[in-house]
PDB file of C-alpha atoms in Angstrom:
ATOM      1  CA  UNK A 921     -25.551 -15.667  -0.656  1.00 52.00           C
ATOM      2  CA  UNK A 922     -23.921 -17.109   2.485  1.00 45.00           C
ATOM      3  CA  UNK A 923     -22.351 -19.939   0.482  1.00 52.00           C
ATOM      4  CA  UNK A 924     -21.090 -17.436  -2.098  1.00 52.00           C
ATOM      5  CA  UNK A 925     -19.403 -15.366   0.624  1.00 49.00           C
ATOM      6  CA  UNK A 926     -17.751 -18.476   2.042  1.00 47.00           C
ATOM      7  CA  UNK A 927     -16.476 -19.472  -1.412  1.00 49.00           C
ATOM      8  CA  UNK A 928     -15.182 -15.949  -2.145  1.00 47.00           C
ATOM      9  CA  UNK A 929     -13.495 -15.773   1.267  1.00 47.00           C
ATOM     10  CA  UNK A 930     -11.838 -19.147   0.733  1.00 48.00           C
ATOM     11  CA  UNK A 931     -10.556 -18.111  -2.689  1.00 49.00           C
ATOM     12  CA  UNK A 932      -9.159 -14.848  -1.248  1.00 49.00           C
ATOM     13  CA  UNK A 933      -7.251 -16.719   1.467  1.00 44.00           C
ATOM     14  CA  UNK A 934      -5.857 -19.242  -1.023  1.00 50.00           C
ATOM     15  CA  UNK A 935      -4.720 -16.472  -3.385  1.00 49.00           C
ATOM     16  CA  UNK A 936      -3.007 -14.623  -0.512  1.00 52.00           C
ATOM     17  CA  UNK A 937      -1.216 -17.801   0.584  1.00 46.00           C
ATOM     18  CA  UNK A 938      -0.123 -18.516  -2.979  1.00 48.00           C
ATOM     19  CA  UNK A 939       1.285 -14.999  -3.428  1.00 49.00           C
ATOM     20  CA  UNK A 940       3.086 -15.192  -0.088  1.00 47.00           C
ATOM     21  CA  UNK A 941       4.587 -18.512  -1.232  1.00 44.00           C
ATOM     22  CA  UNK A 942       5.698 -16.907  -4.498  1.00 46.00           C
ATOM     23  CA  UNK A 943       7.415 -14.099  -2.594  1.00 42.00           C
ATOM     24  CA  UNK A 944       9.079 -16.633  -0.306  1.00 43.00           C
ATOM     25  CA  UNK A 945      10.459 -18.558  -3.284  1.00 37.00           C
ATOM     26  CA  UNK A 946      11.722 -15.362  -4.882  1.00 38.00           C
ATOM     27  CA  UNK A 947      13.494 -14.444  -1.645  1.00 38.00           C
ATOM     28  CA  UNK A 948      15.435 -17.708  -1.495  1.00 38.00           C
ATOM     29  CA  UNK A 949      19.183 -16.949  -1.535  1.00 37.00           C
ATOM     30  CA  UNK A 950      21.241 -17.546  -4.621  1.00 35.00           C
ATOM     31  CA  UNK A 951      23.644 -20.545  -4.504  1.00 36.00           C
ATOM     32  CA  UNK A 952      26.452 -18.249  -3.367  1.00 34.00           C
ATOM     33  CA  UNK A 953      24.291 -17.111  -0.452  1.00 34.00           C
ATOM     34  CA  UNK A 954      23.129 -20.548   0.713  1.00 34.00           C
ATOM     35  CA  UNK A 955      25.345 -20.427   3.767  1.00 31.00           C
ATOM     36  CA  UNK A 956      23.550 -17.348   5.077  1.00 28.00           C
ATOM     37  CA  UNK A 957      20.466 -17.512   7.269  1.00 23.00           C
ATOM     38  CA  UNK A 958      17.417 -16.668   5.140  1.00 28.00           C
ATOM     39  CA  UNK A 959      14.104 -15.601   6.667  1.00 29.00           C
ATOM     40  CA  UNK A 960      11.130 -14.573   4.490  1.00 34.00           C
ATOM     41  CA  UNK A 961      10.369 -10.900   4.985  1.00 33.00           C
ATOM     42  CA  UNK A 962       6.682 -11.448   5.603  1.00 38.00           C
ATOM     43  CA  UNK A 963       7.483 -13.025   8.990  1.00 46.00           C
ATOM     44  CA  UNK A 964       8.967 -11.231  11.996  1.00 54.00           C
ATOM     45  CA  UNK A 965      12.612 -12.195  12.447  1.00 61.00           C
ATOM     46  CA  UNK A 966      12.798 -11.539  16.189  1.00 75.00           C
ATOM     47  CA  UNK A 967      10.428 -11.596  19.165  1.00 86.00           C
ATOM     48  CA  UNK A 968       8.684  -8.326  19.961  1.00 91.00           C
ATOM     49  CA  UNK A 969      10.512  -5.945  22.304  1.00 94.00           C
ATOM     50  CA  UNK A 970       7.222  -5.523  24.172  1.00 95.00           C
ATOM     51  CA  UNK A 971       3.515  -6.184  23.701  1.00 94.00           C
ATOM     52  CA  UNK A 972       0.475  -4.632  25.296  1.00 95.00           C
ATOM     53  CA  UNK A 973      -3.011  -3.355  24.717  1.00 94.00           C
ATOM     54  CA  UNK A 974      -4.913  -0.186  25.449  1.00 95.00           C
ATOM     55  CA  UNK A 975      -8.071  -2.301  25.468  1.00 93.00           C
ATOM     56  CA  UNK A 976      -9.017  -5.756  24.201  1.00 92.00           C
ATOM     57  CA  UNK A 977      -9.506  -4.618  20.593  1.00 91.00           C
ATOM     58  CA  UNK A 978      -6.492  -2.277  20.587  1.00 94.00           C
ATOM     59  CA  UNK A 979      -3.300  -4.340  20.975  1.00 95.00           C
ATOM     60  CA  UNK A 980       0.180  -3.173  20.013  1.00 96.00           C
ATOM     61  CA  UNK A 981       3.734  -4.428  19.694  1.00 95.00           C
ATOM     62  CA  UNK A 982       7.068  -2.660  19.943  1.00 96.00           C
ATOM     63  CA  UNK A 983       9.755  -3.968  17.593  1.00 94.00           C
ATOM     64  CA  UNK A 984      13.240  -3.036  16.377  1.00 93.00           C
ATOM     65  CA  UNK A 985      13.775  -0.908  19.490  1.00 95.00           C
ATOM     66  CA  UNK A 986      17.349   0.318  19.768  1.00 95.00           C
ATOM     67  CA  UNK A 987      19.056   2.737  22.146  1.00 94.00           C
ATOM     68  CA  UNK A 988      22.026   5.010  21.490  1.00 93.00           C
ATOM     69  CA  UNK A 989      24.070   7.698  23.216  1.00 90.00           C
ATOM     70  CA  UNK A 990      24.083   5.906  26.548  1.00 91.00           C
ATOM     71  CA  UNK A 991      20.359   5.105  26.237  1.00 92.00           C
ATOM     72  CA  UNK A 992      19.497   8.804  26.004  1.00 95.00           C
ATOM     73  CA  UNK A 993      18.140   8.326  22.476  1.00 97.00           C
ATOM     74  CA  UNK A 994      15.775   5.474  21.562  1.00 97.00           C
ATOM     75  CA  UNK A 995      14.032   4.542  18.316  1.00 97.00           C
ATOM     76  CA  UNK A 996      11.722   1.772  17.221  1.00 95.00           C
ATOM     77  CA  UNK A 997       8.595   0.569  15.446  1.00 94.00           C
ATOM     78  CA  UNK A 998       5.118   0.381  16.912  1.00 96.00           C
ATOM     79  CA  UNK A 999       2.888  -2.246  15.283  1.00 95.00           C
ATOM     80  CA  UNK A1000      -0.850  -1.545  15.444  1.00 95.00           C
ATOM     81  CA  UNK A1001      -4.036  -2.568  13.638  1.00 94.00           C
ATOM     82  CA  UNK A1002      -4.090  -1.602   9.955  1.00 94.00           C
ATOM     83  CA  UNK A1003      -7.538  -0.043  10.460  1.00 93.00           C
ATOM     84  CA  UNK A1004      -6.834   1.818  13.698  1.00 95.00           C
ATOM     85  CA  UNK A1005      -9.066   4.882  14.077  1.00 94.00           C
ATOM     86  CA  UNK A1006      -7.677   8.391  14.417  1.00 93.00           C
ATOM     87  CA  UNK A1007      -8.957   8.656  17.977  1.00 94.00           C
ATOM     88  CA  UNK A1008      -7.096   5.501  19.027  1.00 96.00           C
ATOM     89  CA  UNK A1009      -3.671   6.533  17.736  1.00 97.00           C
ATOM     90  CA  UNK A1010      -2.807   8.961  20.540  1.00 97.00           C
ATOM     91  CA  UNK A1011      -3.700   6.551  23.406  1.00 98.00           C
ATOM     92  CA  UNK A1012      -1.595   3.825  21.777  1.00 98.00           C
ATOM     93  CA  UNK A1013       1.348   6.189  21.323  1.00 98.00           C
ATOM     94  CA  UNK A1014       1.159   7.252  24.970  1.00 98.00           C
ATOM     95  CA  UNK A1015       1.084   3.605  26.078  1.00 98.00           C
ATOM     96  CA  UNK A1016       4.090   2.761  23.894  1.00 98.00           C
ATOM     97  CA  UNK A1017       6.096   5.751  25.088  1.00 98.00           C
ATOM     98  CA  UNK A1018       5.447   4.828  28.715  1.00 97.00           C
ATOM     99  CA  UNK A1019       6.762   1.313  28.054  1.00 97.00           C
ATOM    100  CA  UNK A1020       9.913   2.656  26.383  1.00 97.00           C
ATOM    101  CA  UNK A1021      10.525   5.198  29.140  1.00 97.00           C
ATOM    102  CA  UNK A1022      10.164   2.469  31.768  1.00 96.00           C
ATOM    103  CA  UNK A1023      12.689   0.281  29.919  1.00 96.00           C
ATOM    104  CA  UNK A1024      15.035   3.224  29.290  1.00 97.00           C
ATOM    105  CA  UNK A1025      14.582   5.730  32.156  1.00 96.00           C
ATOM    106  CA  UNK A1026      17.514   7.821  30.905  1.00 95.00           C
ATOM    107  CA  UNK A1027      15.876   8.368  27.492  1.00 96.00           C
ATOM    108  CA  UNK A1028      15.536  12.029  26.556  1.00 97.00           C
ATOM    109  CA  UNK A1029      14.530  11.530  22.923  1.00 97.00           C
ATOM    110  CA  UNK A1030      12.304   8.718  21.639  1.00 98.00           C
ATOM    111  CA  UNK A1031      11.307   8.209  18.002  1.00 98.00           C
ATOM    112  CA  UNK A1032       8.506   5.754  17.244  1.00 97.00           C
ATOM    113  CA  UNK A1033       7.069   5.030  13.808  1.00 96.00           C
ATOM    114  CA  UNK A1034       3.657   3.362  13.858  1.00 96.00           C
ATOM    115  CA  UNK A1035       3.047   0.846  11.086  1.00 95.00           C
ATOM    116  CA  UNK A1036       0.581  -1.983  10.406  1.00 93.00           C
ATOM    117  CA  UNK A1037       3.430  -4.363   9.539  1.00 88.00           C
ATOM    118  CA  UNK A1038       7.110  -4.668  10.376  1.00 85.00           C
ATOM    119  CA  UNK A1039       7.631  -5.703   6.744  1.00 82.00           C
ATOM    120  CA  UNK A1040       6.335  -2.427   5.316  1.00 85.00           C
ATOM    121  CA  UNK A1041       8.534   0.482   6.446  1.00 81.00           C
ATOM    122  CA  UNK A1042       6.870   2.708   3.840  1.00 85.00           C
ATOM    123  CA  UNK A1043       3.438   2.159   5.461  1.00 93.00           C
ATOM    124  CA  UNK A1044       3.371   4.688   8.290  1.00 95.00           C
ATOM    125  CA  UNK A1045       0.234   5.283  10.348  1.00 97.00           C
ATOM    126  CA  UNK A1046       1.888   7.932  12.513  1.00 97.00           C
ATOM    127  CA  UNK A1047       5.225   9.325  13.648  1.00 97.00           C
ATOM    128  CA  UNK A1048       5.754  10.092  17.344  1.00 98.00           C
ATOM    129  CA  UNK A1049       8.728  12.125  18.556  1.00 98.00           C
ATOM    130  CA  UNK A1050       9.328  12.504  22.287  1.00 98.00           C
ATOM    131  CA  UNK A1051      11.781  15.175  23.432  1.00 97.00           C
ATOM    132  CA  UNK A1052      12.295  15.754  27.155  1.00 96.00           C
ATOM    133  CA  UNK A1053       8.638  15.483  28.102  1.00 96.00           C
ATOM    134  CA  UNK A1054       7.152  16.995  24.938  1.00 98.00           C
ATOM    135  CA  UNK A1055       5.618  14.797  22.230  1.00 98.00           C
ATOM    136  CA  UNK A1056       4.950  15.715  18.608  1.00 98.00           C
ATOM    137  CA  UNK A1057       2.534  13.295  16.974  1.00 98.00           C
ATOM    138  CA  UNK A1058       2.150  13.412  13.176  1.00 97.00           C
ATOM    139  CA  UNK A1059      -0.743  11.523  11.603  1.00 97.00           C
ATOM    140  CA  UNK A1060      -0.121   9.453   8.483  1.00 95.00           C
ATOM    141  CA  UNK A1061      -3.625   8.064   7.904  1.00 96.00           C
ATOM    142  CA  UNK A1062      -6.624  10.230   7.009  1.00 95.00           C
ATOM    143  CA  UNK A1063      -9.951  10.754   8.727  1.00 95.00           C
ATOM    144  CA  UNK A1064     -13.138  10.249   6.695  1.00 94.00           C
ATOM    145  CA  UNK A1065     -13.338  14.008   6.174  1.00 95.00           C
ATOM    146  CA  UNK A1066      -9.753  14.118   4.899  1.00 94.00           C
ATOM    147  CA  UNK A1067     -10.453  11.191   2.564  1.00 94.00           C
ATOM    148  CA  UNK A1068     -13.433  13.035   1.088  1.00 93.00           C
ATOM    149  CA  UNK A1069     -11.448  16.256   0.718  1.00 90.00           C
ATOM    150  CA  UNK A1070      -8.520  14.473  -0.940  1.00 88.00           C
ATOM    151  CA  UNK A1071     -10.776  12.649  -3.390  1.00 90.00           C
ATOM    152  CA  UNK A1072     -12.603  15.863  -4.298  1.00 87.00           C
ATOM    153  CA  UNK A1073      -9.312  17.418  -5.393  1.00 81.00           C
ATOM    154  CA  UNK A1074      -8.268  14.610  -7.732  1.00 80.00           C
ATOM    155  CA  UNK A1075      -8.153  15.854 -11.288  1.00 71.00           C
ATOM    156  CA  UNK A1076      -8.906  19.426 -10.202  1.00 66.00           C
ATOM    157  CA  UNK A1077      -6.413  22.132 -11.185  1.00 61.00           C
ATOM    158  CA  UNK A1078      -4.548  23.590  -8.212  1.00 59.00           C
ATOM    159  CA  UNK A1079      -2.256  26.539  -8.873  1.00 58.00           C
ATOM    160  CA  UNK A1080      -2.300  25.662 -12.562  1.00 60.00           C
ATOM    161  CA  UNK A1081      -1.396  22.016 -11.947  1.00 62.00           C
ATOM    162  CA  UNK A1082      -3.786  19.072 -12.080  1.00 59.00           C
ATOM    163  CA  UNK A1083      -3.558  16.829  -9.026  1.00 64.00           C
ATOM    164  CA  UNK A1084      -2.857  13.202  -9.876  1.00 70.00           C
ATOM    165  CA  UNK A1085      -2.965  10.929  -6.831  1.00 78.00           C
ATOM    166  CA  UNK A1086      -4.669   7.716  -5.736  1.00 88.00           C
ATOM    167  CA  UNK A1087      -8.311   7.587  -4.748  1.00 91.00           C
ATOM    168  CA  UNK A1088      -8.372   7.118  -0.977  1.00 93.00           C
ATOM    169  CA  UNK A1089     -10.708   4.862   1.003  1.00 94.00           C
ATOM    170  CA  UNK A1090     -10.606   3.051   4.326  1.00 94.00           C
ATOM    171  CA  UNK A1091      -9.200  -0.387   3.435  1.00 94.00           C
ATOM    172  CA  UNK A1092     -10.856  -3.570   4.627  1.00 94.00           C
ATOM    173  CA  UNK A1093      -8.865  -6.705   5.401  1.00 92.00           C
ATOM    174  CA  UNK A1094      -8.852  -7.899   1.802  1.00 93.00           C
ATOM    175  CA  UNK A1095      -7.662  -4.567   0.376  1.00 93.00           C
ATOM    176  CA  UNK A1096      -4.969  -4.233   3.026  1.00 94.00           C
ATOM    177  CA  UNK A1097      -3.732  -7.794   2.460  1.00 93.00           C
ATOM    178  CA  UNK A1098      -3.446  -7.168  -1.280  1.00 93.00           C
ATOM    179  CA  UNK A1099      -1.496  -3.971  -0.677  1.00 94.00           C
ATOM    180  CA  UNK A1100       0.748  -5.549   1.940  1.00 94.00           C
ATOM    181  CA  UNK A1101       1.716  -8.398  -0.398  1.00 95.00           C
ATOM    182  CA  UNK A1102       2.872  -5.831  -2.954  1.00 95.00           C
ATOM    183  CA  UNK A1103       4.711  -3.687  -0.397  1.00 95.00           C
ATOM    184  CA  UNK A1104       6.403  -6.766   1.091  1.00 94.00           C
ATOM    185  CA  UNK A1105       7.641  -7.767  -2.362  1.00 95.00           C
ATOM    186  CA  UNK A1106       8.929  -4.237  -3.005  1.00 95.00           C
ATOM    187  CA  UNK A1107      10.739  -4.125   0.333  1.00 93.00           C
ATOM    188  CA  UNK A1108      12.229  -7.558  -0.354  1.00 93.00           C
ATOM    189  CA  UNK A1109      13.533  -6.343  -3.706  1.00 94.00           C
ATOM    190  CA  UNK A1110      14.992  -3.210  -2.109  1.00 93.00           C
ATOM    191  CA  UNK A1111      16.840  -5.262   0.508  1.00 93.00           C
ATOM    192  CA  UNK A1112      18.090  -7.700  -2.098  1.00 93.00           C
ATOM    193  CA  UNK A1113      19.395  -4.893  -4.322  1.00 94.00           C
ATOM    194  CA  UNK A1114      19.432  -1.407  -2.695  1.00 94.00           C
ATOM    195  CA  UNK A1115      20.393   0.147  -6.034  1.00 94.00           C
ATOM    196  CA  UNK A1116      17.023  -0.499  -7.711  1.00 94.00           C
ATOM    197  CA  UNK A1117      14.960   2.554  -8.664  1.00 95.00           C
ATOM    198  CA  UNK A1118      11.162   2.815  -8.316  1.00 94.00           C
ATOM    199  CA  UNK A1119      10.421   1.302 -11.717  1.00 96.00           C
ATOM    200  CA  UNK A1120      12.814  -1.573 -11.151  1.00 96.00           C
ATOM    201  CA  UNK A1121      11.258  -2.222  -7.753  1.00 96.00           C
ATOM    202  CA  UNK A1122       7.830  -2.393  -9.389  1.00 96.00           C
ATOM    203  CA  UNK A1123       9.135  -4.839 -11.985  1.00 96.00           C
ATOM    204  CA  UNK A1124      10.640  -6.974  -9.226  1.00 95.00           C
ATOM    205  CA  UNK A1125       7.325  -6.993  -7.354  1.00 95.00           C
ATOM    206  CA  UNK A1126       5.528  -8.044 -10.544  1.00 96.00           C
ATOM    207  CA  UNK A1127       7.931 -10.964 -10.911  1.00 95.00           C
ATOM    208  CA  UNK A1128       7.606 -11.937  -7.246  1.00 94.00           C
ATOM    209  CA  UNK A1129       3.821 -11.801  -6.981  1.00 93.00           C
ATOM    210  CA  UNK A1130       2.718 -12.768 -10.482  1.00 94.00           C
ATOM    211  CA  UNK A1131       0.381  -9.767 -10.511  1.00 94.00           C
ATOM    212  CA  UNK A1132       0.188  -7.349 -13.428  1.00 95.00           C
ATOM    213  CA  UNK A1133       2.239  -4.145 -13.441  1.00 95.00           C
ATOM    214  CA  UNK A1134      -0.952  -2.057 -13.264  1.00 95.00           C
ATOM    215  CA  UNK A1135      -2.230  -3.904 -10.188  1.00 95.00           C
ATOM    216  CA  UNK A1136       1.143  -3.746  -8.433  1.00 96.00           C
ATOM    217  CA  UNK A1137       1.530  -0.011  -9.083  1.00 96.00           C
ATOM    218  CA  UNK A1138      -2.041   0.747  -8.023  1.00 95.00           C
ATOM    219  CA  UNK A1139      -1.577  -1.088  -4.741  1.00 96.00           C
ATOM    220  CA  UNK A1140       1.793   0.534  -4.077  1.00 95.00           C
ATOM    221  CA  UNK A1141       0.483   4.028  -4.785  1.00 95.00           C
ATOM    222  CA  UNK A1142      -2.530   3.514  -2.529  1.00 95.00           C
ATOM    223  CA  UNK A1143      -0.502   2.133   0.375  1.00 95.00           C
ATOM    224  CA  UNK A1144       1.969   5.009   0.178  1.00 94.00           C
ATOM    225  CA  UNK A1145      -0.810   7.595  -0.002  1.00 94.00           C
ATOM    226  CA  UNK A1146      -3.005   6.134   2.748  1.00 95.00           C
ATOM    227  CA  UNK A1147      -0.185   5.232   5.162  1.00 95.00           C
ATOM    228  CA  UNK A1148       1.746   8.413   4.478  1.00 92.00           C
ATOM    229  CA  UNK A1149       3.545   9.004   7.765  1.00 88.00           C
ATOM    230  CA  UNK A1150       2.772  12.678   8.333  1.00 89.00           C
ATOM    231  CA  UNK A1151       0.452  14.018   5.622  1.00 91.00           C
ATOM    232  CA  UNK A1152      -2.739  14.313   7.667  1.00 94.00           C
ATOM    233  CA  UNK A1153      -2.068  16.733  10.484  1.00 95.00           C
ATOM    234  CA  UNK A1154      -0.207  16.749  13.782  1.00 96.00           C
ATOM    235  CA  UNK A1155      -0.483  17.734  17.410  1.00 97.00           C
ATOM    236  CA  UNK A1156       1.841  18.243  20.361  1.00 97.00           C
ATOM    237  CA  UNK A1157       1.326  17.409  24.013  1.00 97.00           C
ATOM    238  CA  UNK A1158       3.224  16.915  27.262  1.00 96.00           C
ATOM    239  CA  UNK A1159       3.964  13.494  28.717  1.00 93.00           C
TER     240      UNK A1159
END
């Protein structure tokens, strides 16, 4: 059994590397674009604005942080573990906000979107909005109870309409990696041609990854549903 797990793990890593390579090839600029700097989207283009950790197993990064209006308004991305627990989100947000406020003491409004990857803007774990000492924190990932409740409602009529949405579960590393490869390909296609609609983006991801349409769509739908941004409750507190 141990040997089987090692073999399966090795195959999973090789498949992930192959798909990442396929996406990288697909992202290569056309001949007319060869003079432009090209960086694969699955790698961070710039150093992190700041890094830190709430504890050893709860690190975070701040990226794409930008200030406006004389540094009174600040926005950015907070990168955290893909499997961060609900109870750990608030402490991480507080830590990030303190870092931003220290860097920009004049900031009155701060908007932070928490995501597991800088390359997946559609994958939102939480949205934090700071406004003159008051923070609204919206949760984008579900608790176990919310997962169970959501799954119970699938296929059940609600107000005369049958609910059709992905089956939710807490992703492990393999499931998250598979979903991230798809979302990275979709984001790459969107940046390459902002005019593409959802179906065209799916087709582009199929071409980039070599996966079937069904697999690509299933992964996209799950990632959007699980990392929803603000679908799973909110709270407000002073900071």
